[in-house]
Structure formats: C-alpha cells, structure tokens
PDB file of C-alpha atoms in Angstrom:
ATOM      1  CA  MET A   1     -12.534   3.934   8.701  1.00 43.00           C
ATOM      2  CA  ARG A   2     -10.677   7.190   8.262  1.00 42.00           C
ATOM      3  CA  HIS A   3      -7.074   7.690   6.897  1.00 41.00           C
ATOM      4  CA  THR A   4      -4.461   9.701   8.651  1.00 43.00           C
ATOM      5  CA  LYS A   5      -1.208  10.335   6.882  1.00 47.00           C
ATOM      6  CA  GLY A   6      -1.201   7.038   5.194  1.00 45.00           C
ATOM      7  CA  ARG A   7      -2.285   5.147   8.341  1.00 46.00           C
ATOM      8  CA  SER A   8      -5.976   3.970   8.641  1.00 43.00           C
ATOM      9  CA  VAL A   9      -7.780   4.407  11.996  1.00 44.00           C
ATOM     10  CA  THR A  10     -10.498   2.097  12.787  1.00 47.00           C
ATOM     11  CA  THR A  11     -12.821   2.783  15.614  1.00 53.00           C
ATOM     12  CA  ASP A  12     -15.669   0.506  17.125  1.00 61.00           C
ATOM     13  CA  SER A  13     -17.936   1.015  19.980  1.00 73.00           C
ATOM     14  CA  PRO A  14     -16.244   0.810  23.372  1.00 85.00           C
ATOM     15  CA  ASP A  15     -15.746  -2.532  25.205  1.00 87.00           C
ATOM     16  CA  LYS A  16     -17.997  -1.880  27.986  1.00 88.00           C
ATOM     17  CA  SER A  17     -16.901  -5.088  29.935  1.00 90.00           C
ATOM     18  CA  TRP A  18     -13.301  -4.200  29.872  1.00 92.00           C
ATOM     19  CA  ILE A  19     -14.341  -0.585  31.286  1.00 92.00           C
ATOM     20  CA  ARG A  20     -16.424  -2.386  34.044  1.00 92.00           C
ATOM     21  CA  GLN A  21     -13.605  -4.698  34.941  1.00 95.00           C
ATOM     22  CA  ALA A  22     -11.086  -2.017  35.003  1.00 95.00           C
ATOM     23  CA  LEU A  23     -13.372   0.151  37.276  1.00 95.00           C
ATOM     24  CA  ALA A  24     -13.938  -2.962  39.571  1.00 96.00           C
ATOM     25  CA  ALA A  25     -10.121  -3.752  39.749  1.00 94.00           C
ATOM     26  CA  ARG A  26      -9.754  -0.170  41.242  1.00 94.00           C
ATOM     27  CA  LYS A  27     -12.887  -0.412  43.232  1.00 96.00           C
ATOM     28  CA  ALA A  28     -14.118   2.800  41.474  1.00 96.00           C
ATOM     29  CA  SER A  29     -17.320   3.884  40.098  1.00 96.00           C
ATOM     30  CA  GLN A  30     -17.999   5.662  36.587  1.00 95.00           C
ATOM     31  CA  ARG A  31     -19.306   8.677  38.596  1.00 96.00           C
ATOM     32  CA  GLY A  32     -15.953   8.706  40.551  1.00 96.00           C
ATOM     33  CA  MET A  33     -13.991   8.610  37.191  1.00 96.00           C
ATOM     34  CA  ALA A  34     -16.183  11.389  35.805  1.00 96.00           C
ATOM     35  CA  ARG A  35     -15.534  13.415  38.827  1.00 96.00           C
ATOM     36  CA  HIS A  36     -11.764  12.727  38.375  1.00 95.00           C
ATOM     37  CA  LEU A  37     -11.923  13.869  34.797  1.00 95.00           C
ATOM     38  CA  GLY A  38     -13.790  16.963  35.704  1.00 96.00           C
ATOM     39  CA  MET A  39     -16.652  16.234  33.513  1.00 95.00           C
ATOM     40  CA  ASP A  40     -20.587  15.661  33.834  1.00 96.00           C
ATOM     41  CA  PRO A  41     -21.183  11.939  34.517  1.00 96.00           C
ATOM     42  CA  ALA A  42     -23.887  11.999  31.648  1.00 96.00           C
ATOM     43  CA  MET A  43     -21.191  13.024  29.249  1.00 94.00           C
ATOM     44  CA  LEU A  44     -18.824  10.347  30.295  1.00 93.00           C
ATOM     45  CA  SER A  45     -21.642   7.801  30.197  1.00 93.00           C
ATOM     46  CA  LYS A  46     -22.421   8.750  26.462  1.00 91.00           C
ATOM     47  CA  ALA A  47     -18.716   8.431  25.674  1.00 89.00           C
ATOM     48  CA  LEU A  48     -18.515   5.008  27.272  1.00 89.00           C
ATOM     49  CA  SER A  49     -21.546   3.870  25.429  1.00 87.00           C
ATOM     50  CA  GLY A  50     -20.265   5.177  22.056  1.00 85.00           C
ATOM     51  CA  GLN A  51     -23.185   7.797  21.901  1.00 88.00           C
ATOM     52  CA  ARG A  52     -20.451  10.644  21.989  1.00 87.00           C
ATOM     53  CA  ARG A  53     -16.996  10.662  20.546  1.00 85.00           C
ATOM     54  CA  ILE A  54     -14.349  10.340  23.124  1.00 86.00           C
ATOM     55  CA  GLN A  55     -11.623  13.068  23.362  1.00 88.00           C
ATOM     56  CA  LEU A  56      -7.944  12.303  23.410  1.00 86.00           C
ATOM     57  CA  ASP A  57      -7.484  14.202  26.902  1.00 89.00           C
ATOM     58  CA  GLU A  58     -10.215  11.930  28.163  1.00 91.00           C
ATOM     59  CA  ILE A  59      -8.541   8.961  26.986  1.00 90.00           C
ATOM     60  CA  VAL A  60      -5.377   9.856  28.758  1.00 91.00           C
ATOM     61  CA  GLY A  61      -7.319  10.905  31.851  1.00 94.00           C
ATOM     62  CA  ILE A  62      -9.043   7.524  31.918  1.00 95.00           C
ATOM     63  CA  ALA A  63      -5.725   5.740  31.499  1.00 93.00           C
ATOM     64  CA  GLY A  64      -4.436   7.710  34.535  1.00 95.00           C
ATOM     65  CA  PHE A  65      -7.436   7.101  36.673  1.00 96.00           C
ATOM     66  CA  LEU A  66      -7.447   3.142  35.971  1.00 95.00           C
ATOM     67  CA  ASP A  67      -3.687   3.084  36.215  1.00 93.00           C
ATOM     68  CA  VAL A  68      -3.444   1.398  32.850  1.00 92.00           C
ATOM     69  CA  SER A  69      -1.612   2.351  29.444  1.00 88.00           C
ATOM     70  CA  VAL A  70      -3.126   4.661  26.991  1.00 86.00           C
ATOM     71  CA  ASP A  71      -2.702   1.701  24.450  1.00 85.00           C
ATOM     72  CA  GLU A  72      -4.984  -0.209  26.501  1.00 89.00           C
ATOM     73  CA  VAL A  73      -7.812   2.407  26.756  1.00 90.00           C
ATOM     74  CA  LEU A  74      -7.411   2.920  22.962  1.00 88.00           C
ATOM     75  CA  GLY A  75      -7.959  -0.765  22.515  1.00 87.00           C
ATOM     76  CA  ALA A  76     -11.002  -0.796  24.620  1.00 89.00           C
ATOM     77  CA  PHE A  77     -12.631   2.060  22.555  1.00 85.00           C
ATOM     78  CA  GLY A  78     -11.635   0.006  19.392  1.00 82.00           C
ATOM     79  CA  VAL A  79      -8.974   2.368  18.106  1.00 79.00           C
ATOM     80  CA  TYR A  80      -6.468   0.725  16.115  1.00 66.00           C
ATOM     81  CA  VAL A  81      -3.736   2.398  13.705  1.00 60.00           C
ATOM     82  CA  GLN A  82      -2.491   0.078  10.892  1.00 62.00           C
ATOM     83  CA  GLY A  83       1.010   0.446  10.169  1.00 60.00           C
ATOM     84  CA  LEU A  84       2.152   0.766  13.647  1.00 57.00           C
ATOM     85  CA  LYS A  85       3.440  -1.860  15.972  1.00 59.00           C
ATOM     86  CA  PRO A  86       1.480  -2.129  19.412  1.00 59.00           C
ATOM     87  CA  GLY A  87       2.981   0.311  21.908  1.00 59.00           C
ATOM     88  CA  SER A  88       5.021   2.345  19.390  1.00 60.00           C
ATOM     89  CA  ALA A  89       4.346   5.806  17.736  1.00 60.00           C
ATOM     90  CA  PRO A  90       5.948   7.777  14.992  1.00 58.00           C
ATOM     91  CA  VAL A  91       8.740   9.980  16.169  1.00 56.00           C
ATOM     92  CA  LEU A  92       8.477  13.631  15.455  1.00 58.00           C
ATOM     93  CA  GLY A  93      11.500  16.036  15.996  1.00 57.00           C
ATOM     94  CA  HIS A  94      15.015  14.935  16.998  1.00 56.00           C
ATOM     95  CA  ILE A  95      16.169  12.245  19.477  1.00 53.00           C
TER      96      ILE A  95
END
C-alpha cells in the first residue's frame, strides 16, 4: 500500500476473469486491444497478468476500447483509493 496526499492506494493483481469477460462482450481479443492501444501484445499481456505495472494512459485506453468506465478498469486492476466515494474525484481549480 502506498500513500498519496492523505489517501492510501491499494493495488492487487488484475482480475483476469473480468478482463476476459469484457473482451468477450466486445467480441474482441487481447491482441486487438494491444493494437488499439498501439502497444506490443507481449507488453499488454505482462500488464494484464500483473508482471508489469499498468500505466494510467493504458487504463484510459482499455476503458475506451472496452466501452466501460475508467473506474471499472481501475477496479479490475485492484486499484482503490480510500477516502473517495466510488465515481468521484477531488476537484482541482475553479468550477
């Protein structure tokens, strides 16, 4: 567990069954997702198996490819930020 500005961030290994189901729902493959993300399929495979840290831009790209929210992908990768309600984020700047 690491701490970021008073909030602890917990990461676990990715939920492989969620990823497989999300790909199946889109009738897509892991290789197709790697192509969409512009990355080597082996690098994506390592990220999806927990052998490599996934990058934020990859999380966003996966969410777009699977047509799901970034929160869902973060949850599948075991990323939880304590102190925030699900679906919310701290606001920086003016509204």
